[in-house]
Amino acid sequence: MAAGLRPTRPAPLRSVLRATDADDWLALDVRVREESWYGSATQAQERTAAPLLLELTRLGLAQPASDLCHRNGRVRERAVGRAWSYPGLLPLIVIRCADWVEPVRERARDLLHEALDMDAAVDLAPLILRTGRRGRGAFGVGLLEEVLRRAPATGLTALLASPDRAVRRFAYRLAIGQRILRPAELARAAARDEDAVVQDLCSDAALIALKDSEAYDDVLGPLLNARSPRARSAGVTALRQAGRPELAVRFLADRSALVRAYARYVMRQHGGDPTVWYRDRCAAPDAPGLPPGAVIGLAESGGRTDAGLLRPMLAHPAAGVRAHAVAGLRILDLVDAERMRPLLDDPAPCVVRETTLALLPSSRDVPLEWLLERTGPGRPRHVRLAAFRLLDARGGVEALRVAVELLDDGDAKLRTWAAQCVQRWRPSVDVPRGDPEVRLLLDRSRHLFSDHALRRLKWEAGVGG
């Protein structure tokens, strides 16, 4: 820590700084300002800032922290001038670097420039990046980058493993720009990180950095075996550059549509026909081990003439195959409501979900009484949800009637969907204007509306204001 912020006693908040979320400091800043303006803050701000404020009070730093957040710019400016006595309040100096009052902002920036070393940069990176989104927040981000660039390459290690997504993105961009990570390290990062931006950054950088075919094994292995579809798709694309298109075949039936599309691309670029591969797999629907991805892949790459291969698989013993057969027929726009309707009673929720999605555009072709019967409490939960979703798509008085009846259902999800259905219900052309049942149903559900919204809906339905 530089002389401008050198304390006369050990920094009491060093451990608190490391354990405190960036949002806690931002909430504290807002809470103090709101209280000084209006006498109170929102419950969310009070709840978020309360633990930090209690700790500051225990350490005797509540008043200096309050002054650094005060609504009066002169108070904040004086507080920044005294900040050398309270190095643990450096997070509030970071926030003041984006202050709207220029003297406060410039003085805070001078202090942060002196105080920000590698250790503090690791601790403060989440807060600096959040503050950097503000209109005057670019200074902190630039200073953070400057400190990290001066530090040894190992200094970025902590940030690359940060639980904060924005920090990892920032650190990986910096590491890639400085070329301090080998292609294999980038590939492993793309495979293990859960953030899509980091996956793209690292996989793209890994493939660009490859210079010799011998390094492909170290890069392709982690990418092709990654859980993330984005990382796997990058690995599949690299098979073409690596001269190993034959390995793309195993990804034609991948569970991800993105990976399947890239696998088909690589295969076609080397003269292969993925549609033939799919047809060969689907020609024997009773064969053991039929991958569900091959079923949907046939629909993605084939045409309407392939429906003859997909329809028999609606009765396949594997739930995944049945579900993908339904999805494939929907992709080909060959949904037969009468033929698919029995699948709404399927014991597998994934099959029922795909069937519901396929039948939504033709929900009025499904018999009303048949759907009403399946919303009853004696049916499996996934069947009840599917039947209600189709009833909701039908609209009319029937949808409103069922939704109101389900407002007191024992299933929380059905109750929530029913309430949403009632709130967005509007009288369709087949609803008689002035229908007394509509008035009764809306009165039963008046707790879901404001007085104005209920009057307007009743006016639309012609049942009074």
Short mmCIF file of C-alpha atoms in Angstrom, two decimals:
data_model
loop_
_atom_site.label_atom_id
_atom_site.label_comp_id
_atom_site.label_asym_id
_atom_site.label_seq_id
_atom_site.Cartn_x
_atom_site.Cartn_y
_atom_site.Cartn_z
CA MET A 1 0.00 0.00 0.00
CA ALA A 2 1.38 3.41 -0.96
CA ALA A 3 2.16 6.18 1.51
CA GLY A 4 -1.04 8.08 0.74
CA LEU A 5 -3.08 5.28 2.23
CA ARG A 6 -0.59 3.84 4.71
CA PRO A 7 -2.42 3.15 7.99
CA THR A 8 -1.10 3.88 11.44
CA ARG A 9 -2.47 0.53 12.65
CA PRO A 10 -3.22 -2.86 10.98
CA ALA A 11 -6.02 -2.72 8.43
CA PRO A 12 -9.03 -4.02 10.41
CA LEU A 13 -11.19 -4.82 7.42
CA ARG A 14 -8.80 -6.85 5.31
CA SER A 15 -10.57 -10.13 6.07
CA VAL A 16 -13.98 -8.51 5.71
CA LEU A 17 -13.01 -7.11 2.32
CA ARG A 18 -12.14 -10.58 1.05
CA ALA A 19 -15.31 -12.16 2.40
CA THR A 20 -17.71 -9.40 1.36
CA ASP A 21 -19.57 -9.43 -1.93
CA ALA A 22 -19.20 -6.44 -4.23
CA ASP A 23 -22.95 -5.94 -4.14
CA ASP A 24 -22.76 -5.42 -0.36
CA TRP A 25 -20.59 -2.32 -0.79
CA LEU A 26 -22.79 -0.99 -3.59
CA ALA A 27 -25.88 -1.56 -1.47
CA LEU A 28 -24.26 0.20 1.47
CA ASP A 29 -23.50 3.21 -0.73
CA VAL A 30 -27.10 3.39 -1.93
CA ARG A 31 -28.55 2.77 1.53
CA VAL A 32 -26.65 5.61 3.19
CA ARG A 33 -27.57 8.03 0.43
CA GLU A 34 -31.24 7.01 0.47
CA GLU A 35 -31.40 7.40 4.24
CA SER A 36 -29.79 10.83 4.11
CA TRP A 37 -32.25 11.94 1.44
CA TYR A 38 -35.49 10.26 2.48
CA GLY A 39 -34.88 9.00 6.01
CA SER A 40 -35.08 5.33 4.97
CA ALA A 41 -33.93 2.89 2.28
CA THR A 42 -35.71 0.06 0.54
CA GLN A 43 -36.02 -3.25 2.33
CA ALA A 44 -33.80 -4.95 -0.26
CA GLN A 45 -31.01 -2.39 0.24
CA GLU A 46 -31.25 -2.63 4.02
CA ARG A 47 -31.22 -6.42 3.93
CA THR A 48 -28.18 -6.57 1.60
CA ALA A 49 -26.13 -3.93 3.41
CA ALA A 50 -27.03 -4.91 6.99
CA PRO A 51 -24.27 -7.53 7.64
CA LEU A 52 -21.54 -5.23 6.30
CA LEU A 53 -22.88 -2.27 8.27
CA LEU A 54 -22.92 -4.32 11.46
CA GLU A 55 -19.29 -5.30 10.92
CA LEU A 56 -18.30 -1.70 10.24
CA THR A 57 -20.08 -0.61 13.41
CA ARG A 58 -18.28 -3.28 15.42
CA LEU A 59 -14.93 -2.00 14.13
CA GLY A 60 -15.79 1.64 14.72
CA LEU A 61 -15.81 2.46 11.01
CA ALA A 62 -19.51 3.09 10.45
CA GLN A 63 -19.19 6.88 10.51
CA PRO A 64 -16.23 7.13 8.05
CA ALA A 65 -18.05 4.73 5.73
CA SER A 66 -21.23 6.79 6.04
CA ASP A 67 -19.33 9.98 5.18
CA LEU A 68 -17.85 8.35 2.08
CA CYS A 69 -21.41 7.60 0.90
CA HIS A 70 -23.07 10.85 2.02
CA ARG A 71 -25.44 12.65 -0.31
CA ASN A 72 -23.50 15.91 0.12
CA GLY A 73 -20.52 16.05 -2.23
CA ARG A 74 -18.48 18.22 0.14
CA VAL A 75 -18.89 15.64 2.90
CA ARG A 76 -17.74 12.89 0.52
CA GLU A 77 -14.77 14.95 -0.60
CA ARG A 78 -13.60 15.51 2.98
CA ALA A 79 -14.13 11.82 3.73
CA VAL A 80 -11.98 10.80 0.75
CA GLY A 81 -9.26 13.13 2.04
CA ARG A 82 -9.25 11.26 5.36
CA ALA A 83 -9.38 7.81 3.77
CA TRP A 84 -5.67 7.16 4.45
CA SER A 85 -6.68 6.42 8.04
CA TYR A 86 -9.10 3.67 6.99
CA PRO A 87 -7.48 1.40 4.39
CA GLY A 88 -10.18 -1.20 4.91
CA LEU A 89 -12.67 1.18 3.28
CA LEU A 90 -10.84 1.01 -0.05
CA PRO A 91 -13.94 -0.56 -1.69
CA LEU A 92 -15.82 2.69 -1.09
CA ILE A 93 -12.93 4.59 -2.71
CA VAL A 94 -13.47 2.40 -5.77
CA ILE A 95 -17.12 3.50 -5.88
CA ARG A 96 -16.16 7.15 -5.41
CA CYS A 97 -13.90 6.88 -8.49
CA ALA A 98 -17.14 6.96 -10.51
CA ASP A 99 -18.66 9.78 -8.42
CA TRP A 100 -20.66 12.42 -10.25
CA VAL A 101 -18.85 15.21 -8.35
CA GLU A 102 -15.53 15.90 -10.08
CA PRO A 103 -13.41 16.86 -7.02
CA VAL A 104 -14.57 13.69 -5.22
CA ARG A 105 -13.93 11.59 -8.28
CA GLU A 106 -10.45 12.94 -9.00
CA ARG A 107 -9.28 12.68 -5.40
CA ALA A 108 -10.56 9.10 -5.12
CA ARG A 109 -8.81 8.18 -8.35
CA ASP A 110 -5.50 9.48 -7.06
CA LEU A 111 -5.88 7.39 -3.91
CA LEU A 112 -6.86 4.25 -5.78
CA HIS A 113 -3.95 4.67 -8.19
CA GLU A 114 -1.56 4.70 -5.23
CA ALA A 115 -3.24 1.93 -3.26
CA LEU A 116 -4.13 -0.70 -5.87
CA ASP A 117 -1.54 -3.46 -5.82
CA MET A 118 -1.91 -7.06 -7.00
CA ASP A 119 -3.43 -8.35 -3.76
CA ALA A 120 -5.98 -5.54 -3.61
CA ALA A 121 -6.74 -5.98 -7.32
CA VAL A 122 -7.72 -9.62 -6.75
CA ASP A 123 -10.01 -8.65 -3.88
CA LEU A 124 -11.54 -5.62 -5.56
CA ALA A 125 -11.90 -6.90 -9.13
CA PRO A 126 -15.64 -7.75 -8.82
CA LEU A 127 -16.44 -4.33 -7.40
CA ILE A 128 -14.23 -2.49 -9.93
CA LEU A 129 -15.90 -4.27 -12.85
CA ARG A 130 -19.40 -3.59 -11.51
CA THR A 131 -18.56 0.07 -10.95
CA GLY A 132 -17.04 0.11 -14.43
CA ARG A 133 -20.52 -0.25 -15.92
CA ARG A 134 -21.34 3.26 -14.74
CA GLY A 135 -20.88 6.30 -16.90
CA ARG A 136 -17.64 7.38 -15.18
CA GLY A 137 -16.43 3.93 -14.22
CA ALA A 138 -13.87 3.30 -16.97
CA PHE A 139 -10.98 4.59 -14.86
CA GLY A 140 -11.14 1.75 -12.36
CA VAL A 141 -11.30 -0.91 -15.07
CA GLY A 142 -8.33 0.62 -16.87
CA LEU A 143 -6.33 0.78 -13.66
CA LEU A 144 -7.19 -2.83 -12.84
CA GLU A 145 -5.97 -3.95 -16.26
CA GLU A 146 -2.79 -1.92 -15.85
CA VAL A 147 -2.00 -3.54 -12.49
CA LEU A 148 -2.68 -7.04 -13.80
CA ARG A 149 -0.54 -6.50 -16.87
CA ARG A 150 2.40 -5.47 -14.69
CA ALA A 151 2.00 -8.48 -12.41
CA PRO A 152 3.63 -11.86 -13.11
CA ALA A 153 1.64 -14.27 -15.24
CA THR A 154 0.82 -16.30 -12.13
CA GLY A 155 -0.98 -13.28 -10.72
CA LEU A 156 -3.99 -13.93 -12.94
CA THR A 157 -4.50 -17.44 -11.59
CA ALA A 158 -6.80 -16.35 -8.76
CA LEU A 159 -8.96 -14.30 -11.10
CA LEU A 160 -9.25 -17.11 -13.64
CA ALA A 161 -10.79 -19.25 -10.89
CA SER A 162 -12.99 -16.49 -9.48
CA PRO A 163 -16.61 -17.43 -8.73
CA ASP A 164 -17.60 -14.09 -10.24
CA ARG A 165 -18.50 -14.54 -13.91
CA ALA A 166 -17.56 -10.99 -14.96
CA VAL A 167 -14.15 -11.34 -13.32
CA ARG A 168 -13.42 -14.61 -15.13
CA ARG A 169 -14.40 -13.08 -18.46
CA PHE A 170 -12.14 -10.10 -17.84
CA ALA A 171 -9.23 -12.27 -16.69
CA TYR A 172 -9.47 -14.69 -19.60
CA ARG A 173 -9.60 -11.85 -22.12
CA LEU A 174 -6.49 -10.42 -20.54
CA ALA A 175 -4.72 -13.79 -20.39
CA ILE A 176 -5.57 -14.52 -24.02
CA GLY A 177 -4.40 -11.09 -25.11
CA GLN A 178 -1.07 -11.60 -23.34
CA ARG A 179 -0.79 -15.20 -24.61
CA ILE A 180 0.08 -16.60 -21.21
CA LEU A 181 -2.11 -19.72 -21.54
CA ARG A 182 -1.19 -22.65 -23.75
CA PRO A 183 -3.81 -24.06 -26.17
CA ALA A 184 -4.32 -27.13 -23.99
CA GLU A 185 -4.97 -24.93 -20.94
CA LEU A 186 -7.48 -22.88 -22.89
CA ALA A 187 -9.23 -26.04 -24.07
CA ARG A 188 -9.52 -27.34 -20.52
CA ALA A 189 -10.89 -24.00 -19.37
CA ALA A 190 -13.50 -24.04 -22.13
CA ALA A 191 -14.50 -27.55 -21.12
CA ARG A 192 -14.88 -26.91 -17.39
CA ASP A 193 -16.20 -23.35 -17.18
CA GLU A 194 -19.98 -22.98 -16.94
CA ASP A 195 -20.12 -19.52 -18.54
CA ALA A 196 -20.89 -19.49 -22.26
CA VAL A 197 -18.78 -16.38 -22.90
CA VAL A 198 -15.71 -17.95 -21.29
CA GLN A 199 -16.34 -21.16 -23.24
CA ASP A 200 -16.37 -19.26 -26.53
CA LEU A 201 -13.37 -17.11 -25.63
CA CYS A 202 -11.22 -20.05 -24.61
CA SER A 203 -12.25 -22.50 -27.31
CA ASP A 204 -11.76 -19.94 -30.08
CA ALA A 205 -8.39 -18.88 -28.66
CA ALA A 206 -7.27 -22.49 -28.28
CA LEU A 207 -8.03 -23.30 -31.90
CA ILE A 208 -6.43 -20.10 -33.19
CA ALA A 209 -3.28 -20.76 -31.17
CA LEU A 210 -2.74 -24.23 -32.67
CA LYS A 211 0.26 -24.35 -34.95
CA ASP A 212 1.13 -28.01 -35.32
CA SER A 213 -0.92 -31.17 -35.70
CA GLU A 214 0.79 -32.80 -32.73
CA ALA A 215 -0.88 -30.31 -30.36
CA TYR A 216 -4.37 -31.17 -31.59
CA ASP A 217 -4.66 -34.17 -29.30
CA ASP A 218 -4.18 -31.99 -26.22
CA VAL A 219 -6.85 -29.55 -27.43
CA LEU A 220 -9.42 -31.77 -29.10
CA GLY A 221 -9.65 -34.21 -26.19
CA PRO A 222 -10.98 -31.72 -23.61
CA LEU A 223 -13.24 -29.98 -26.14
CA LEU A 224 -14.83 -33.11 -27.60
CA ASN A 225 -15.48 -34.56 -24.15
CA ALA A 226 -16.79 -31.34 -22.60
CA ARG A 227 -20.26 -31.21 -21.05
CA SER A 228 -20.92 -27.85 -22.67
CA PRO A 229 -22.42 -28.05 -26.20
CA ARG A 230 -20.55 -24.88 -27.17
CA ALA A 231 -17.19 -26.41 -26.29
CA ARG A 232 -18.05 -29.71 -27.99
CA SER A 233 -19.19 -27.90 -31.14
CA ALA A 234 -15.88 -26.00 -31.24
CA GLY A 235 -14.04 -29.29 -30.98
CA VAL A 236 -16.12 -30.85 -33.75
CA THR A 237 -15.45 -27.86 -36.01
CA ALA A 238 -11.72 -28.24 -35.35
CA LEU A 239 -11.83 -31.80 -36.67
CA ARG A 240 -11.96 -30.41 -40.18
CA GLN A 241 -8.87 -28.26 -39.61
CA ALA A 242 -7.13 -31.22 -37.98
CA GLY A 243 -7.84 -33.43 -40.97
CA ARG A 244 -9.88 -35.90 -38.91
CA PRO A 245 -13.40 -35.56 -40.29
CA GLU A 246 -14.14 -39.24 -39.66
CA LEU A 247 -14.32 -38.48 -35.93
CA ALA A 248 -17.30 -36.17 -36.54
CA VAL A 249 -19.53 -39.19 -37.21
CA ARG A 250 -19.84 -40.02 -33.52
CA PHE A 251 -21.33 -36.56 -32.93
CA LEU A 252 -24.09 -36.84 -35.55
CA ALA A 253 -26.37 -38.17 -32.82
CA ASP A 254 -25.18 -35.83 -30.08
CA ARG A 255 -27.78 -34.69 -27.55
CA SER A 256 -27.18 -31.06 -28.59
CA ALA A 257 -28.66 -29.69 -31.81
CA LEU A 258 -25.71 -27.31 -32.11
CA VAL A 259 -23.16 -30.12 -32.01
CA ARG A 260 -25.19 -32.22 -34.48
CA ALA A 261 -25.28 -29.30 -36.91
CA TYR A 262 -21.52 -28.83 -36.77
CA ALA A 263 -20.94 -32.56 -37.18
CA ARG A 264 -23.10 -32.58 -40.32
CA TYR A 265 -21.17 -29.58 -41.64
CA VAL A 266 -17.80 -31.28 -41.16
CA MET A 267 -19.06 -34.48 -42.74
CA ARG A 268 -20.47 -32.68 -45.78
CA GLN A 269 -17.27 -30.69 -46.26
CA HIS A 270 -15.46 -33.98 -46.76
CA GLY A 271 -17.98 -35.49 -49.14
CA GLY A 272 -20.10 -37.43 -46.67
CA ASP A 273 -23.91 -37.51 -46.52
CA PRO A 274 -25.19 -37.35 -42.93
CA THR A 275 -28.80 -37.92 -44.06
CA VAL A 276 -27.88 -41.37 -45.34
CA TRP A 277 -26.24 -42.13 -42.00
CA TYR A 278 -29.40 -41.07 -40.15
CA ARG A 279 -31.66 -43.12 -42.43
CA ASP A 280 -29.55 -46.19 -41.92
CA ARG A 281 -29.88 -45.86 -38.15
CA CYS A 282 -33.61 -45.19 -38.22
CA ALA A 283 -34.45 -47.86 -40.76
CA ALA A 284 -34.43 -50.46 -37.99
CA PRO A 285 -36.36 -48.77 -35.14
CA ASP A 286 -36.39 -51.96 -33.05
CA ALA A 287 -32.62 -52.27 -33.08
CA PRO A 288 -31.14 -51.96 -29.58
CA GLY A 289 -29.13 -48.87 -28.76
CA LEU A 290 -30.79 -46.50 -31.22
CA PRO A 291 -29.54 -43.05 -30.12
CA PRO A 292 -32.35 -40.49 -29.74
CA GLY A 293 -30.12 -37.90 -31.41
CA ALA A 294 -30.21 -39.92 -34.62
CA VAL A 295 -34.01 -39.65 -34.71
CA ILE A 296 -34.15 -35.87 -34.39
CA GLY A 297 -31.07 -35.58 -36.62
CA LEU A 298 -32.99 -37.27 -39.44
CA ALA A 299 -35.66 -34.60 -39.23
CA GLU A 300 -33.04 -31.83 -39.11
CA SER A 301 -31.19 -32.99 -42.21
CA GLY A 302 -33.84 -34.92 -44.13
CA GLY A 303 -37.20 -34.01 -45.59
CA ARG A 304 -40.90 -34.73 -45.34
CA THR A 305 -40.41 -38.05 -47.11
CA ASP A 306 -38.58 -39.28 -44.00
CA ALA A 307 -41.79 -39.16 -41.97
CA GLY A 308 -42.30 -42.83 -42.80
CA LEU A 309 -39.21 -43.65 -40.74
CA LEU A 310 -40.20 -41.39 -37.84
CA ARG A 311 -43.83 -42.40 -37.29
CA PRO A 312 -43.11 -46.02 -36.26
CA MET A 313 -40.81 -44.69 -33.56
CA LEU A 314 -43.73 -43.03 -31.78
CA ALA A 315 -44.23 -46.46 -30.22
CA HIS A 316 -40.55 -47.15 -29.50
CA PRO A 317 -39.85 -48.62 -26.04
CA ALA A 318 -37.27 -45.92 -25.26
CA ALA A 319 -38.81 -42.66 -24.02
CA GLY A 320 -36.03 -40.55 -25.54
CA VAL A 321 -36.67 -42.03 -28.98
CA ARG A 322 -40.42 -41.43 -28.70
CA ALA A 323 -39.88 -37.84 -27.62
CA HIS A 324 -37.45 -37.12 -30.46
CA ALA A 325 -39.77 -38.76 -32.98
CA VAL A 326 -42.51 -36.34 -31.94
CA ALA A 327 -40.08 -33.43 -32.15
CA GLY A 328 -38.91 -34.57 -35.58
CA LEU A 329 -42.44 -34.72 -36.97
CA ARG A 330 -43.04 -31.23 -35.57
CA ILE A 331 -39.90 -29.94 -37.31
CA LEU A 332 -41.14 -31.43 -40.58
CA ASP A 333 -44.60 -29.87 -39.99
CA LEU A 334 -46.25 -33.27 -40.16
CA VAL A 335 -48.11 -33.32 -36.85
CA ASP A 336 -51.18 -35.57 -36.89
CA ALA A 337 -53.22 -34.51 -33.84
CA GLU A 338 -55.33 -37.66 -33.83
CA ARG A 339 -52.31 -39.93 -33.99
CA MET A 340 -50.27 -38.03 -31.42
CA ARG A 341 -53.07 -37.43 -28.92
CA PRO A 342 -52.57 -40.77 -27.06
CA LEU A 343 -48.99 -39.73 -26.31
CA LEU A 344 -50.35 -37.13 -23.87
CA ASP A 345 -50.93 -40.11 -21.54
CA ASP A 346 -47.35 -41.32 -21.93
CA PRO A 347 -45.67 -42.22 -18.61
CA ALA A 348 -42.53 -40.29 -19.62
CA PRO A 349 -42.76 -36.51 -18.97
CA CYS A 350 -40.30 -35.78 -21.80
CA VAL A 351 -42.65 -37.42 -24.33
CA VAL A 352 -45.66 -35.53 -22.99
CA ARG A 353 -43.77 -32.22 -23.15
CA GLU A 354 -42.80 -32.74 -26.79
CA THR A 355 -46.33 -33.86 -27.66
CA THR A 356 -47.82 -30.80 -26.01
CA LEU A 357 -45.47 -28.54 -27.92
CA ALA A 358 -46.40 -30.28 -31.17
CA LEU A 359 -50.15 -30.02 -30.51
CA LEU A 360 -50.28 -26.41 -29.35
CA PRO A 361 -50.91 -24.95 -32.84
CA SER A 362 -53.77 -27.41 -33.35
CA SER A 363 -55.09 -27.49 -29.79
CA ARG A 364 -58.68 -27.05 -30.99
CA ASP A 365 -58.39 -30.36 -32.85
CA VAL A 366 -58.04 -32.15 -29.51
CA PRO A 367 -61.50 -32.98 -28.06
CA LEU A 368 -62.45 -30.66 -25.23
CA GLU A 369 -63.91 -33.35 -22.98
CA TRP A 370 -60.81 -35.48 -23.47
CA LEU A 371 -58.62 -32.60 -22.22
CA LEU A 372 -60.94 -31.73 -19.33
CA GLU A 373 -60.77 -35.29 -18.11
CA ARG A 374 -56.97 -35.10 -17.93
CA THR A 375 -56.87 -31.99 -15.77
CA GLY A 376 -58.44 -33.91 -12.88
CA PRO A 377 -56.48 -34.64 -9.68
CA GLY A 378 -56.34 -38.38 -10.39
CA ARG A 379 -53.99 -37.93 -13.36
CA PRO A 380 -50.16 -37.78 -13.24
CA ARG A 381 -48.81 -34.30 -12.72
CA HIS A 382 -47.14 -34.02 -16.12
CA VAL A 383 -50.36 -35.10 -17.86
CA ARG A 384 -52.42 -32.52 -15.94
CA LEU A 385 -49.95 -29.77 -16.83
CA ALA A 386 -50.01 -30.73 -20.51
CA ALA A 387 -53.81 -30.87 -20.69
CA PHE A 388 -54.13 -27.50 -18.98
CA ARG A 389 -51.55 -25.96 -21.29
CA LEU A 390 -53.55 -27.12 -24.32
CA LEU A 391 -56.79 -25.84 -22.77
CA ASP A 392 -55.15 -22.49 -22.17
CA ALA A 393 -54.12 -22.38 -25.84
CA ARG A 394 -57.73 -23.06 -26.88
CA GLY A 395 -59.00 -20.04 -24.96
CA GLY A 396 -62.68 -19.36 -24.56
CA VAL A 397 -64.93 -19.82 -21.56
CA GLU A 398 -63.68 -23.40 -21.07
CA ALA A 399 -60.11 -22.26 -20.48
CA LEU A 400 -61.26 -19.64 -17.99
CA ARG A 401 -63.50 -22.13 -16.18
CA VAL A 402 -60.73 -24.71 -15.76
CA ALA A 403 -58.20 -22.08 -14.71
CA VAL A 404 -60.49 -20.70 -11.99
CA GLU A 405 -61.17 -24.22 -10.70
CA LEU A 406 -57.44 -24.89 -10.48
CA LEU A 407 -56.71 -21.77 -8.42
CA ASP A 408 -57.20 -23.89 -5.29
CA ASP A 409 -55.45 -27.00 -6.60
CA GLY A 410 -52.97 -28.83 -4.40
CA ASP A 411 -50.19 -28.55 -7.01
CA ALA A 412 -48.29 -25.26 -6.69
CA LYS A 413 -47.23 -25.15 -10.34
CA LEU A 414 -50.77 -25.71 -11.56
CA ARG A 415 -52.01 -22.96 -9.24
CA THR A 416 -49.41 -20.57 -10.60
CA TRP A 417 -50.19 -21.39 -14.23
CA ALA A 418 -53.92 -21.12 -13.54
CA ALA A 419 -53.50 -17.66 -12.02
CA GLN A 420 -51.44 -16.52 -15.01
CA CYS A 421 -54.05 -17.95 -17.38
CA VAL A 422 -56.86 -16.02 -15.68
CA GLN A 423 -54.85 -12.78 -15.68
CA ARG A 424 -54.09 -12.92 -19.40
CA TRP A 425 -57.51 -14.30 -20.45
CA ARG A 426 -59.39 -12.24 -22.99
CA PRO A 427 -62.80 -13.00 -24.52
CA SER A 428 -62.40 -14.63 -27.95
CA VAL A 429 -64.86 -14.33 -30.80
CA ASP A 430 -66.70 -17.48 -29.77
CA VAL A 431 -67.43 -16.16 -26.25
CA PRO A 432 -70.95 -14.69 -26.14
CA ARG A 433 -70.86 -11.08 -25.05
CA GLY A 434 -72.48 -10.67 -21.67
CA ASP A 435 -72.10 -14.34 -20.71
CA PRO A 436 -73.17 -14.58 -17.02
CA GLU A 437 -70.71 -17.45 -16.42
CA VAL A 438 -67.84 -15.18 -17.40
CA ARG A 439 -69.02 -12.61 -14.84
CA LEU A 440 -69.18 -15.28 -12.14
CA LEU A 441 -65.74 -16.66 -12.98
CA LEU A 442 -64.13 -13.23 -12.99
CA ASP A 443 -65.73 -12.38 -9.66
CA ARG A 444 -64.33 -15.60 -8.18
CA SER A 445 -60.85 -14.58 -9.28
CA ARG A 446 -61.05 -10.87 -8.43
CA HIS A 447 -58.12 -11.25 -5.99
CA LEU A 448 -55.83 -11.63 -9.01
CA PHE A 449 -56.68 -8.19 -10.42
CA SER A 450 -56.61 -4.59 -9.42
CA ASP A 451 -60.02 -2.91 -9.40
CA HIS A 452 -59.21 -1.08 -12.62
CA ALA A 453 -57.97 -4.20 -14.44
CA LEU A 454 -61.03 -6.20 -13.40
CA ARG A 455 -63.44 -3.47 -14.53
CA ARG A 456 -61.70 -3.24 -17.90
CA LEU A 457 -61.76 -7.02 -18.44
CA LYS A 458 -65.44 -7.18 -17.54
CA TRP A 459 -66.13 -4.34 -19.97
CA GLU A 460 -64.30 -6.24 -22.73
CA ALA A 461 -66.44 -9.30 -22.00
CA GLY A 462 -69.61 -7.20 -21.83
CA VAL A 463 -70.47 -8.27 -18.28
CA GLY A 464 -70.41 -4.90 -16.57
CA GLY A 465 -67.79 -2.48 -15.31
#
